[in-house]
Amino acid sequence: MTTTTIPTSTLADLITGVRAAIDEHADWSETAQLVGAQLRRHFPSPDVLTAEQRRGSADSYQSHRLHVEPDGSFSIIAVVWRPGQLTRIHDHVTWCVVGVLQGVEHEELYDAELRRIGESDNHVGDVSAFAPPGDIHRVHNTFDETAISLHIYGTDVTRIGSSVRRYYD
């Protein structure tokens, strides 16, 4: 994961909104919904990344840390997906909110027995909010354009190394 320096004002309203949502002290599922509402309200453009970062890597999708709350209560990460790049099937250590800034992300949802129970193409402006349990999924850029998404996790992912709790193979 790389660190990105962006003007504080670029994400300031979103960061303030996420803080307010977390301060509601709701359960994880409700917190994810509240944070999702803040992301919809303060949706950034792909310009939160530099032009070079928006190109991504031919090797794998790339994550860029945009903000980590000093108390470790949340992180904001941008992920760049070139065509054909995908995650393994996985779940998360905490609640997560994702918004598509550019392109389209194809998401497959799974139940606890790893049966595919749904799929969707998430387009620019779409926001998904979820929390464990019930958050098993895989993300894939099945389109010809680079996709960029903004992820807000309910922890300091730089401290723990990843938002993934476990992979399923």
Short mmCIF file of N, CA and C in Angstrom, two decimals:
data_model
loop_
_atom_site.label_atom_id
_atom_site.label_comp_id
_atom_site.label_asym_id
_atom_site.label_seq_id
_atom_site.Cartn_x
_atom_site.Cartn_y
_atom_site.Cartn_z
N MET A 1 0.86 -1.18 0.00
CA MET A 1 0.00 0.00 0.00
C MET A 1 0.89 1.23 0.00
N THR A 2 0.57 2.17 -0.84
CA THR A 2 1.34 3.41 -0.88
C THR A 2 0.60 4.49 -0.12
N THR A 3 1.35 5.50 0.27
CA THR A 3 0.76 6.64 0.95
C THR A 3 0.62 7.77 -0.04
N THR A 4 -0.50 8.42 -0.02
CA THR A 4 -0.77 9.51 -0.93
C THR A 4 -0.88 10.80 -0.14
N THR A 5 -0.23 11.84 -0.62
CA THR A 5 -0.40 13.15 -0.01
C THR A 5 -1.41 13.92 -0.84
N ILE A 6 -2.51 14.27 -0.22
CA ILE A 6 -3.54 15.04 -0.90
C ILE A 6 -3.86 16.24 -0.05
N PRO A 7 -4.36 17.29 -0.66
CA PRO A 7 -4.76 18.44 0.16
C PRO A 7 -5.83 18.01 1.16
N THR A 8 -5.65 18.39 2.40
CA THR A 8 -6.58 18.02 3.46
C THR A 8 -8.01 18.40 3.09
N SER A 9 -8.18 19.54 2.44
CA SER A 9 -9.52 20.01 2.11
C SER A 9 -10.24 19.08 1.14
N THR A 10 -9.50 18.29 0.37
CA THR A 10 -10.12 17.40 -0.61
C THR A 10 -11.06 16.40 0.04
N LEU A 11 -10.67 15.85 1.18
CA LEU A 11 -11.50 14.87 1.88
C LEU A 11 -12.02 15.37 3.23
N ALA A 12 -11.82 16.63 3.53
CA ALA A 12 -12.15 17.16 4.87
C ALA A 12 -13.62 16.94 5.23
N ASP A 13 -14.54 17.24 4.32
CA ASP A 13 -15.95 17.08 4.65
C ASP A 13 -16.32 15.61 4.83
N LEU A 14 -15.74 14.74 4.02
CA LEU A 14 -15.99 13.31 4.17
C LEU A 14 -15.45 12.83 5.51
N ILE A 15 -14.24 13.21 5.86
CA ILE A 15 -13.63 12.79 7.13
C ILE A 15 -14.48 13.26 8.31
N THR A 16 -14.93 14.51 8.27
CA THR A 16 -15.80 15.04 9.32
C THR A 16 -17.09 14.24 9.41
N GLY A 17 -17.67 13.92 8.25
CA GLY A 17 -18.90 13.14 8.21
C GLY A 17 -18.73 11.73 8.76
N VAL A 18 -17.61 11.08 8.43
CA VAL A 18 -17.34 9.74 8.94
C VAL A 18 -17.18 9.79 10.46
N ARG A 19 -16.48 10.79 10.95
CA ARG A 19 -16.34 10.94 12.42
C ARG A 19 -17.71 11.05 13.09
N ALA A 20 -18.59 11.86 12.51
CA ALA A 20 -19.93 12.04 13.08
C ALA A 20 -20.71 10.72 13.05
N ALA A 21 -20.58 9.96 11.97
CA ALA A 21 -21.29 8.68 11.87
C ALA A 21 -20.78 7.71 12.94
N ILE A 22 -19.49 7.65 13.13
CA ILE A 22 -18.90 6.75 14.14
C ILE A 22 -19.31 7.18 15.54
N ASP A 23 -19.42 8.48 15.75
CA ASP A 23 -19.81 9.01 17.06
C ASP A 23 -21.24 8.63 17.46
N GLU A 24 -22.02 8.10 16.53
CA GLU A 24 -23.37 7.62 16.85
C GLU A 24 -23.32 6.36 17.72
N HIS A 25 -22.18 5.68 17.75
CA HIS A 25 -21.98 4.46 18.55
C HIS A 25 -23.02 3.39 18.24
N ALA A 26 -23.32 3.24 16.97
CA ALA A 26 -24.25 2.21 16.52
C ALA A 26 -23.50 0.89 16.35
N ASP A 27 -24.24 -0.19 16.08
CA ASP A 27 -23.57 -1.46 15.78
C ASP A 27 -22.89 -1.35 14.41
N TRP A 28 -22.11 -2.34 14.05
CA TRP A 28 -21.32 -2.27 12.82
C TRP A 28 -22.17 -2.10 11.58
N SER A 29 -23.26 -2.83 11.50
CA SER A 29 -24.11 -2.75 10.31
C SER A 29 -24.69 -1.34 10.15
N GLU A 30 -25.20 -0.80 11.24
CA GLU A 30 -25.76 0.56 11.20
C GLU A 30 -24.66 1.59 10.94
N THR A 31 -23.49 1.41 11.54
CA THR A 31 -22.37 2.33 11.30
C THR A 31 -22.00 2.34 9.83
N ALA A 32 -21.95 1.17 9.22
CA ALA A 32 -21.64 1.09 7.79
C ALA A 32 -22.67 1.88 6.97
N GLN A 33 -23.93 1.77 7.33
CA GLN A 33 -24.97 2.52 6.61
C GLN A 33 -24.81 4.03 6.81
N LEU A 34 -24.50 4.44 8.04
CA LEU A 34 -24.30 5.86 8.33
C LEU A 34 -23.08 6.41 7.58
N VAL A 35 -21.99 5.64 7.55
CA VAL A 35 -20.79 6.07 6.82
C VAL A 35 -21.08 6.10 5.32
N GLY A 36 -21.84 5.12 4.84
CA GLY A 36 -22.23 5.12 3.43
C GLY A 36 -23.00 6.37 3.05
N ALA A 37 -23.88 6.81 3.92
CA ALA A 37 -24.63 8.05 3.67
C ALA A 37 -23.69 9.25 3.59
N GLN A 38 -22.67 9.27 4.44
CA GLN A 38 -21.68 10.36 4.40
C GLN A 38 -20.87 10.33 3.10
N LEU A 39 -20.52 9.13 2.65
CA LEU A 39 -19.78 9.03 1.39
C LEU A 39 -20.66 9.52 0.24
N ARG A 40 -21.92 9.17 0.23
CA ARG A 40 -22.82 9.67 -0.83
C ARG A 40 -22.90 11.20 -0.80
N ARG A 41 -22.91 11.78 0.39
CA ARG A 41 -23.01 13.22 0.56
C ARG A 41 -21.74 13.96 0.14
N HIS A 42 -20.59 13.33 0.37
CA HIS A 42 -19.29 13.99 0.16
C HIS A 42 -18.43 13.16 -0.80
N PHE A 43 -19.02 12.77 -1.91
CA PHE A 43 -18.37 11.86 -2.85
C PHE A 43 -17.23 12.57 -3.58
N PRO A 44 -16.00 12.06 -3.46
CA PRO A 44 -14.86 12.71 -4.13
C PRO A 44 -14.75 12.27 -5.59
N SER A 45 -13.87 12.92 -6.31
CA SER A 45 -13.59 12.53 -7.69
C SER A 45 -12.33 11.66 -7.70
N PRO A 46 -12.03 11.03 -8.83
CA PRO A 46 -10.80 10.25 -8.91
C PRO A 46 -9.54 11.09 -8.70
N ASP A 47 -9.69 12.41 -8.73
CA ASP A 47 -8.55 13.31 -8.53
C ASP A 47 -7.99 13.26 -7.12
N VAL A 48 -8.56 12.42 -6.23
CA VAL A 48 -7.92 12.24 -4.92
C VAL A 48 -6.59 11.52 -5.10
N LEU A 49 -6.39 10.96 -6.30
CA LEU A 49 -5.12 10.32 -6.65
C LEU A 49 -4.44 11.13 -7.74
N THR A 50 -3.12 11.01 -7.81
CA THR A 50 -2.38 11.65 -8.90
C THR A 50 -2.65 10.89 -10.19
N ALA A 51 -2.34 11.51 -11.32
CA ALA A 51 -2.52 10.86 -12.61
C ALA A 51 -1.74 9.55 -12.67
N GLU A 52 -0.54 9.55 -12.14
CA GLU A 52 0.28 8.32 -12.14
C GLU A 52 -0.38 7.22 -11.32
N GLN A 53 -0.91 7.57 -10.14
CA GLN A 53 -1.57 6.57 -9.30
C GLN A 53 -2.83 6.03 -9.95
N ARG A 54 -3.55 6.87 -10.68
CA ARG A 54 -4.78 6.45 -11.35
C ARG A 54 -4.52 5.44 -12.47
N ARG A 55 -3.30 5.35 -12.95
CA ARG A 55 -2.96 4.37 -13.99
C ARG A 55 -2.92 2.95 -13.45
N GLY A 56 -2.61 2.79 -12.17
CA GLY A 56 -2.55 1.47 -11.58
C GLY A 56 -1.29 0.72 -11.96
N SER A 57 -1.28 -0.58 -11.69
CA SER A 57 -0.14 -1.45 -11.94
C SER A 57 -0.58 -2.64 -12.78
N ALA A 58 0.25 -3.05 -13.69
CA ALA A 58 -0.06 -4.23 -14.51
C ALA A 58 -0.03 -5.51 -13.68
N ASP A 59 0.67 -5.51 -12.56
CA ASP A 59 0.86 -6.71 -11.75
C ASP A 59 -0.36 -7.08 -10.90
N SER A 60 -0.99 -6.09 -10.28
CA SER A 60 -2.09 -6.35 -9.36
C SER A 60 -2.81 -5.03 -9.08
N TYR A 61 -4.02 -5.13 -8.54
CA TYR A 61 -4.69 -3.90 -8.13
C TYR A 61 -3.82 -3.22 -7.08
N GLN A 62 -3.92 -1.90 -6.99
CA GLN A 62 -3.09 -1.13 -6.07
C GLN A 62 -3.95 -0.37 -5.08
N SER A 63 -3.50 -0.34 -3.84
CA SER A 63 -4.18 0.40 -2.78
C SER A 63 -3.33 1.60 -2.39
N HIS A 64 -4.00 2.72 -2.15
CA HIS A 64 -3.33 3.96 -1.74
C HIS A 64 -4.02 4.49 -0.49
N ARG A 65 -3.27 4.64 0.57
CA ARG A 65 -3.82 5.17 1.82
C ARG A 65 -4.02 6.67 1.66
N LEU A 66 -5.25 7.12 1.90
CA LEU A 66 -5.57 8.55 1.81
C LEU A 66 -5.70 9.20 3.18
N HIS A 67 -6.20 8.43 4.16
CA HIS A 67 -6.37 8.98 5.50
C HIS A 67 -6.47 7.84 6.50
N VAL A 68 -5.82 8.00 7.63
CA VAL A 68 -6.01 7.12 8.77
C VAL A 68 -6.34 8.02 9.95
N GLU A 69 -7.46 7.76 10.57
CA GLU A 69 -7.87 8.55 11.73
C GLU A 69 -6.86 8.32 12.86
N PRO A 70 -6.42 9.40 13.52
CA PRO A 70 -5.39 9.25 14.56
C PRO A 70 -5.73 8.24 15.66
N ASP A 71 -7.00 8.08 15.99
CA ASP A 71 -7.36 7.11 17.04
C ASP A 71 -7.55 5.68 16.48
N GLY A 72 -7.32 5.50 15.19
CA GLY A 72 -7.42 4.19 14.57
C GLY A 72 -8.83 3.72 14.28
N SER A 73 -9.82 4.62 14.41
CA SER A 73 -11.22 4.20 14.25
C SER A 73 -11.64 4.00 12.80
N PHE A 74 -10.91 4.56 11.84
CA PHE A 74 -11.23 4.31 10.44
C PHE A 74 -10.05 4.68 9.54
N SER A 75 -10.09 4.12 8.34
CA SER A 75 -9.10 4.39 7.29
C SER A 75 -9.84 4.64 5.99
N ILE A 76 -9.27 5.49 5.16
CA ILE A 76 -9.80 5.72 3.82
C ILE A 76 -8.71 5.32 2.84
N ILE A 77 -9.05 4.39 1.96
CA ILE A 77 -8.11 3.80 1.01
C ILE A 77 -8.71 3.93 -0.39
N ALA A 78 -7.88 4.28 -1.37
CA ALA A 78 -8.31 4.24 -2.78
C ALA A 78 -7.69 3.00 -3.40
N VAL A 79 -8.48 2.28 -4.19
CA VAL A 79 -7.99 1.08 -4.87
C VAL A 79 -8.15 1.27 -6.37
N VAL A 80 -7.08 0.99 -7.10
CA VAL A 80 -7.06 1.13 -8.56
C VAL A 80 -7.00 -0.28 -9.17
N TRP A 81 -7.97 -0.55 -10.05
CA TRP A 81 -8.12 -1.88 -10.66
C TRP A 81 -7.98 -1.74 -12.17
N ARG A 82 -6.97 -2.30 -12.73
CA ARG A 82 -6.89 -2.37 -14.19
C ARG A 82 -7.81 -3.49 -14.68
N PRO A 83 -8.15 -3.46 -15.97
CA PRO A 83 -9.02 -4.52 -16.52
C PRO A 83 -8.48 -5.91 -16.20
N GLY A 84 -9.38 -6.79 -15.76
CA GLY A 84 -9.04 -8.17 -15.46
C GLY A 84 -8.55 -8.42 -14.04
N GLN A 85 -8.23 -7.39 -13.29
CA GLN A 85 -7.71 -7.60 -11.93
C GLN A 85 -8.85 -7.92 -10.98
N LEU A 86 -8.56 -8.81 -10.01
CA LEU A 86 -9.60 -9.23 -9.08
C LEU A 86 -8.99 -9.60 -7.73
N THR A 87 -9.88 -9.66 -6.74
CA THR A 87 -9.48 -10.13 -5.41
C THR A 87 -9.78 -11.62 -5.32
N ARG A 88 -9.24 -12.24 -4.31
CA ARG A 88 -9.68 -13.58 -3.94
C ARG A 88 -10.99 -13.41 -3.17
N ILE A 89 -11.74 -14.50 -3.04
CA ILE A 89 -12.94 -14.46 -2.21
C ILE A 89 -12.48 -14.24 -0.77
N HIS A 90 -13.12 -13.27 -0.10
CA HIS A 90 -12.66 -12.90 1.25
C HIS A 90 -13.79 -12.27 2.06
N ASP A 91 -13.54 -12.12 3.35
CA ASP A 91 -14.41 -11.33 4.21
C ASP A 91 -13.54 -10.33 4.96
N HIS A 92 -14.14 -9.57 5.87
CA HIS A 92 -13.44 -8.44 6.47
C HIS A 92 -13.40 -8.50 8.00
N VAL A 93 -12.45 -7.77 8.56
CA VAL A 93 -12.30 -7.70 10.02
C VAL A 93 -13.26 -6.70 10.65
N THR A 94 -13.88 -5.86 9.86
CA THR A 94 -14.74 -4.80 10.38
C THR A 94 -15.72 -4.35 9.29
N TRP A 95 -16.54 -3.35 9.61
CA TRP A 95 -17.44 -2.80 8.61
C TRP A 95 -16.64 -2.14 7.49
N CYS A 96 -17.29 -2.02 6.34
CA CYS A 96 -16.61 -1.46 5.17
C CYS A 96 -17.64 -0.73 4.31
N VAL A 97 -17.21 0.37 3.73
CA VAL A 97 -18.04 1.13 2.80
C VAL A 97 -17.19 1.36 1.55
N VAL A 98 -17.77 1.12 0.38
CA VAL A 98 -17.05 1.26 -0.89
C VAL A 98 -17.87 2.12 -1.84
N GLY A 99 -17.21 3.06 -2.47
CA GLY A 99 -17.83 3.88 -3.51
C GLY A 99 -16.98 3.84 -4.77
N VAL A 100 -17.61 3.67 -5.92
CA VAL A 100 -16.89 3.61 -7.18
C VAL A 100 -16.70 5.03 -7.72
N LEU A 101 -15.43 5.42 -7.89
CA LEU A 101 -15.09 6.75 -8.38
C LEU A 101 -14.92 6.80 -9.89
N GLN A 102 -14.51 5.67 -10.47
CA GLN A 102 -14.25 5.61 -11.91
C GLN A 102 -14.45 4.18 -12.37
N GLY A 103 -15.00 4.01 -13.56
CA GLY A 103 -15.15 2.68 -14.13
C GLY A 103 -16.28 1.89 -13.50
N VAL A 104 -16.14 0.57 -13.58
CA VAL A 104 -17.16 -0.35 -13.08
C VAL A 104 -16.45 -1.49 -12.35
N GLU A 105 -16.97 -1.84 -11.18
CA GLU A 105 -16.46 -3.00 -10.45
C GLU A 105 -17.56 -4.06 -10.40
N HIS A 106 -17.18 -5.26 -10.75
CA HIS A 106 -18.10 -6.39 -10.67
C HIS A 106 -17.89 -7.07 -9.33
N GLU A 107 -18.97 -7.25 -8.57
CA GLU A 107 -18.88 -7.86 -7.25
C GLU A 107 -19.72 -9.12 -7.20
N GLU A 108 -19.14 -10.18 -6.66
CA GLU A 108 -19.85 -11.43 -6.44
C GLU A 108 -20.00 -11.63 -4.94
N LEU A 109 -21.20 -11.94 -4.49
CA LEU A 109 -21.50 -12.15 -3.07
C LEU A 109 -21.68 -13.63 -2.80
N TYR A 110 -21.20 -14.08 -1.63
CA TYR A 110 -21.24 -15.49 -1.26
C TYR A 110 -21.84 -15.65 0.13
N ASP A 111 -22.47 -16.83 0.35
CA ASP A 111 -22.94 -17.15 1.70
C ASP A 111 -21.82 -17.88 2.45
N ALA A 112 -22.10 -18.28 3.68
CA ALA A 112 -21.08 -18.92 4.52
C ALA A 112 -20.60 -20.26 3.96
N GLU A 113 -21.39 -20.89 3.10
CA GLU A 113 -20.98 -22.14 2.46
C GLU A 113 -20.30 -21.89 1.11
N LEU A 114 -20.01 -20.61 0.83
CA LEU A 114 -19.35 -20.17 -0.41
C LEU A 114 -20.16 -20.45 -1.67
N ARG A 115 -21.48 -20.44 -1.53
CA ARG A 115 -22.35 -20.49 -2.70
C ARG A 115 -22.57 -19.05 -3.15
N ARG A 116 -22.43 -18.80 -4.44
CA ARG A 116 -22.65 -17.45 -4.94
C ARG A 116 -24.13 -17.13 -4.82
N ILE A 117 -24.44 -16.03 -4.10
CA ILE A 117 -25.84 -15.68 -3.84
C ILE A 117 -26.24 -14.39 -4.54
N GLY A 118 -25.30 -13.77 -5.23
CA GLY A 118 -25.64 -12.56 -5.96
C GLY A 118 -24.41 -11.97 -6.62
N GLU A 119 -24.68 -11.05 -7.52
CA GLU A 119 -23.61 -10.32 -8.18
C GLU A 119 -24.17 -9.01 -8.68
N SER A 120 -23.27 -8.05 -8.84
CA SER A 120 -23.71 -6.76 -9.36
C SER A 120 -22.54 -6.05 -10.02
N ASP A 121 -22.87 -5.16 -10.93
CA ASP A 121 -21.89 -4.25 -11.50
C ASP A 121 -22.10 -2.91 -10.81
N ASN A 122 -21.08 -2.45 -10.12
CA ASN A 122 -21.15 -1.20 -9.39
C ASN A 122 -20.50 -0.11 -10.24
N HIS A 123 -21.28 0.92 -10.53
CA HIS A 123 -20.87 2.00 -11.43
C HIS A 123 -20.47 3.25 -10.64
N VAL A 124 -19.95 4.22 -11.34
CA VAL A 124 -19.55 5.49 -10.71
C VAL A 124 -20.72 6.04 -9.90
N GLY A 125 -20.42 6.37 -8.65
CA GLY A 125 -21.42 6.91 -7.74
C GLY A 125 -22.11 5.87 -6.88
N ASP A 126 -21.99 4.59 -7.24
CA ASP A 126 -22.60 3.54 -6.41
C ASP A 126 -21.81 3.40 -5.11
N VAL A 127 -22.54 3.21 -4.02
CA VAL A 127 -21.94 3.03 -2.70
C VAL A 127 -22.51 1.77 -2.08
N SER A 128 -21.63 0.91 -1.57
CA SER A 128 -22.02 -0.31 -0.88
C SER A 128 -21.53 -0.22 0.56
N ALA A 129 -22.35 -0.69 1.49
CA ALA A 129 -21.98 -0.68 2.91
C ALA A 129 -22.32 -2.04 3.49
N PHE A 130 -21.36 -2.65 4.17
CA PHE A 130 -21.60 -3.96 4.74
C PHE A 130 -20.73 -4.18 5.97
N ALA A 131 -21.08 -5.22 6.72
CA ALA A 131 -20.34 -5.55 7.95
C ALA A 131 -20.41 -7.06 8.17
N PRO A 132 -19.40 -7.61 8.82
CA PRO A 132 -19.45 -9.03 9.15
C PRO A 132 -20.53 -9.30 10.19
N PRO A 133 -21.11 -10.47 10.23
CA PRO A 133 -20.94 -11.53 9.23
C PRO A 133 -21.78 -11.22 8.00
N GLY A 134 -21.61 -12.00 6.97
CA GLY A 134 -22.39 -11.78 5.76
C GLY A 134 -21.70 -10.87 4.77
N ASP A 135 -20.38 -10.77 4.85
CA ASP A 135 -19.65 -9.86 3.97
C ASP A 135 -18.65 -10.59 3.07
N ILE A 136 -18.95 -11.84 2.74
CA ILE A 136 -18.04 -12.61 1.90
C ILE A 136 -18.28 -12.21 0.44
N HIS A 137 -17.20 -11.79 -0.22
CA HIS A 137 -17.35 -11.35 -1.60
C HIS A 137 -16.03 -11.43 -2.36
N ARG A 138 -16.12 -11.17 -3.66
CA ARG A 138 -14.95 -11.03 -4.54
C ARG A 138 -15.25 -9.86 -5.47
N VAL A 139 -14.24 -9.05 -5.73
CA VAL A 139 -14.37 -7.89 -6.61
C VAL A 139 -13.48 -8.12 -7.83
N HIS A 140 -14.00 -7.77 -9.00
CA HIS A 140 -13.32 -8.06 -10.26
C HIS A 140 -13.61 -6.92 -11.24
N ASN A 141 -12.58 -6.42 -11.88
CA ASN A 141 -12.79 -5.44 -12.95
C ASN A 141 -12.95 -6.23 -14.25
N THR A 142 -14.18 -6.43 -14.65
CA THR A 142 -14.48 -7.20 -15.86
C THR A 142 -14.62 -6.31 -17.09
N PHE A 143 -14.35 -5.04 -16.95
CA PHE A 143 -14.52 -4.10 -18.05
C PHE A 143 -13.18 -3.66 -18.63
N ASP A 144 -13.20 -2.89 -19.70
CA ASP A 144 -11.99 -2.50 -20.44
C ASP A 144 -11.35 -1.22 -19.92
N GLU A 145 -11.92 -0.61 -18.91
CA GLU A 145 -11.44 0.66 -18.37
C GLU A 145 -10.93 0.44 -16.95
N THR A 146 -9.90 1.17 -16.58
CA THR A 146 -9.41 1.13 -15.20
C THR A 146 -10.52 1.62 -14.27
N ALA A 147 -10.70 0.91 -13.17
CA ALA A 147 -11.70 1.29 -12.17
C ALA A 147 -10.96 1.80 -10.93
N ILE A 148 -11.59 2.75 -10.25
CA ILE A 148 -11.05 3.27 -8.99
C ILE A 148 -12.19 3.30 -7.98
N SER A 149 -11.90 2.78 -6.79
CA SER A 149 -12.91 2.81 -5.74
C SER A 149 -12.31 3.36 -4.46
N LEU A 150 -13.17 3.94 -3.66
CA LEU A 150 -12.79 4.48 -2.36
C LEU A 150 -13.36 3.54 -1.30
N HIS A 151 -12.50 3.09 -0.38
CA HIS A 151 -12.90 2.15 0.67
C HIS A 151 -12.71 2.83 2.02
N ILE A 152 -13.72 2.75 2.85
CA ILE A 152 -13.62 3.26 4.22
C ILE A 152 -13.82 2.06 5.13
N TYR A 153 -12.82 1.77 5.94
CA TYR A 153 -12.84 0.63 6.85
C TYR A 153 -12.89 1.12 8.29
N GLY A 154 -13.56 0.37 9.14
CA GLY A 154 -13.70 0.73 10.55
C GLY A 154 -12.52 0.34 11.40
N THR A 155 -11.31 0.54 10.90
CA THR A 155 -10.09 0.28 11.65
C THR A 155 -8.92 0.93 10.91
N ASP A 156 -7.78 0.95 11.54
CA ASP A 156 -6.55 1.42 10.91
C ASP A 156 -5.95 0.24 10.16
N VAL A 157 -6.25 0.12 8.86
CA VAL A 157 -5.77 -1.02 8.10
C VAL A 157 -4.25 -1.01 7.92
N THR A 158 -3.63 0.14 8.07
CA THR A 158 -2.17 0.17 7.96
C THR A 158 -1.53 -0.48 9.18
N ARG A 159 -2.19 -0.40 10.32
CA ARG A 159 -1.67 -1.01 11.54
C ARG A 159 -1.83 -2.53 11.51
N ILE A 160 -2.98 -2.99 11.02
CA ILE A 160 -3.23 -4.44 11.02
C ILE A 160 -2.79 -5.10 9.71
N GLY A 161 -2.46 -4.32 8.70
CA GLY A 161 -1.92 -4.86 7.46
C GLY A 161 -2.91 -5.07 6.34
N SER A 162 -4.19 -5.27 6.67
CA SER A 162 -5.19 -5.53 5.64
C SER A 162 -6.57 -5.44 6.27
N SER A 163 -7.56 -5.24 5.43
CA SER A 163 -8.94 -5.27 5.91
C SER A 163 -9.51 -6.67 5.88
N VAL A 164 -8.78 -7.60 5.29
CA VAL A 164 -9.26 -8.97 5.10
C VAL A 164 -9.10 -9.77 6.39
N ARG A 165 -10.19 -10.43 6.77
CA ARG A 165 -10.13 -11.34 7.91
C ARG A 165 -9.61 -12.69 7.46
N ARG A 166 -10.20 -13.23 6.37
CA ARG A 166 -9.72 -14.50 5.82
C ARG A 166 -10.05 -14.58 4.34
N TYR A 167 -9.24 -15.39 3.66
CA TYR A 167 -9.46 -15.70 2.25
C TYR A 167 -10.07 -17.09 2.16
N TYR A 168 -10.89 -17.28 1.13
CA TYR A 168 -11.51 -18.57 0.88
C TYR A 168 -11.04 -19.05 -0.48
N ASP A 169 -10.47 -20.22 -0.51
CA ASP A 169 -9.99 -20.76 -1.80
C ASP A 169 -10.67 -22.05 -2.16
#
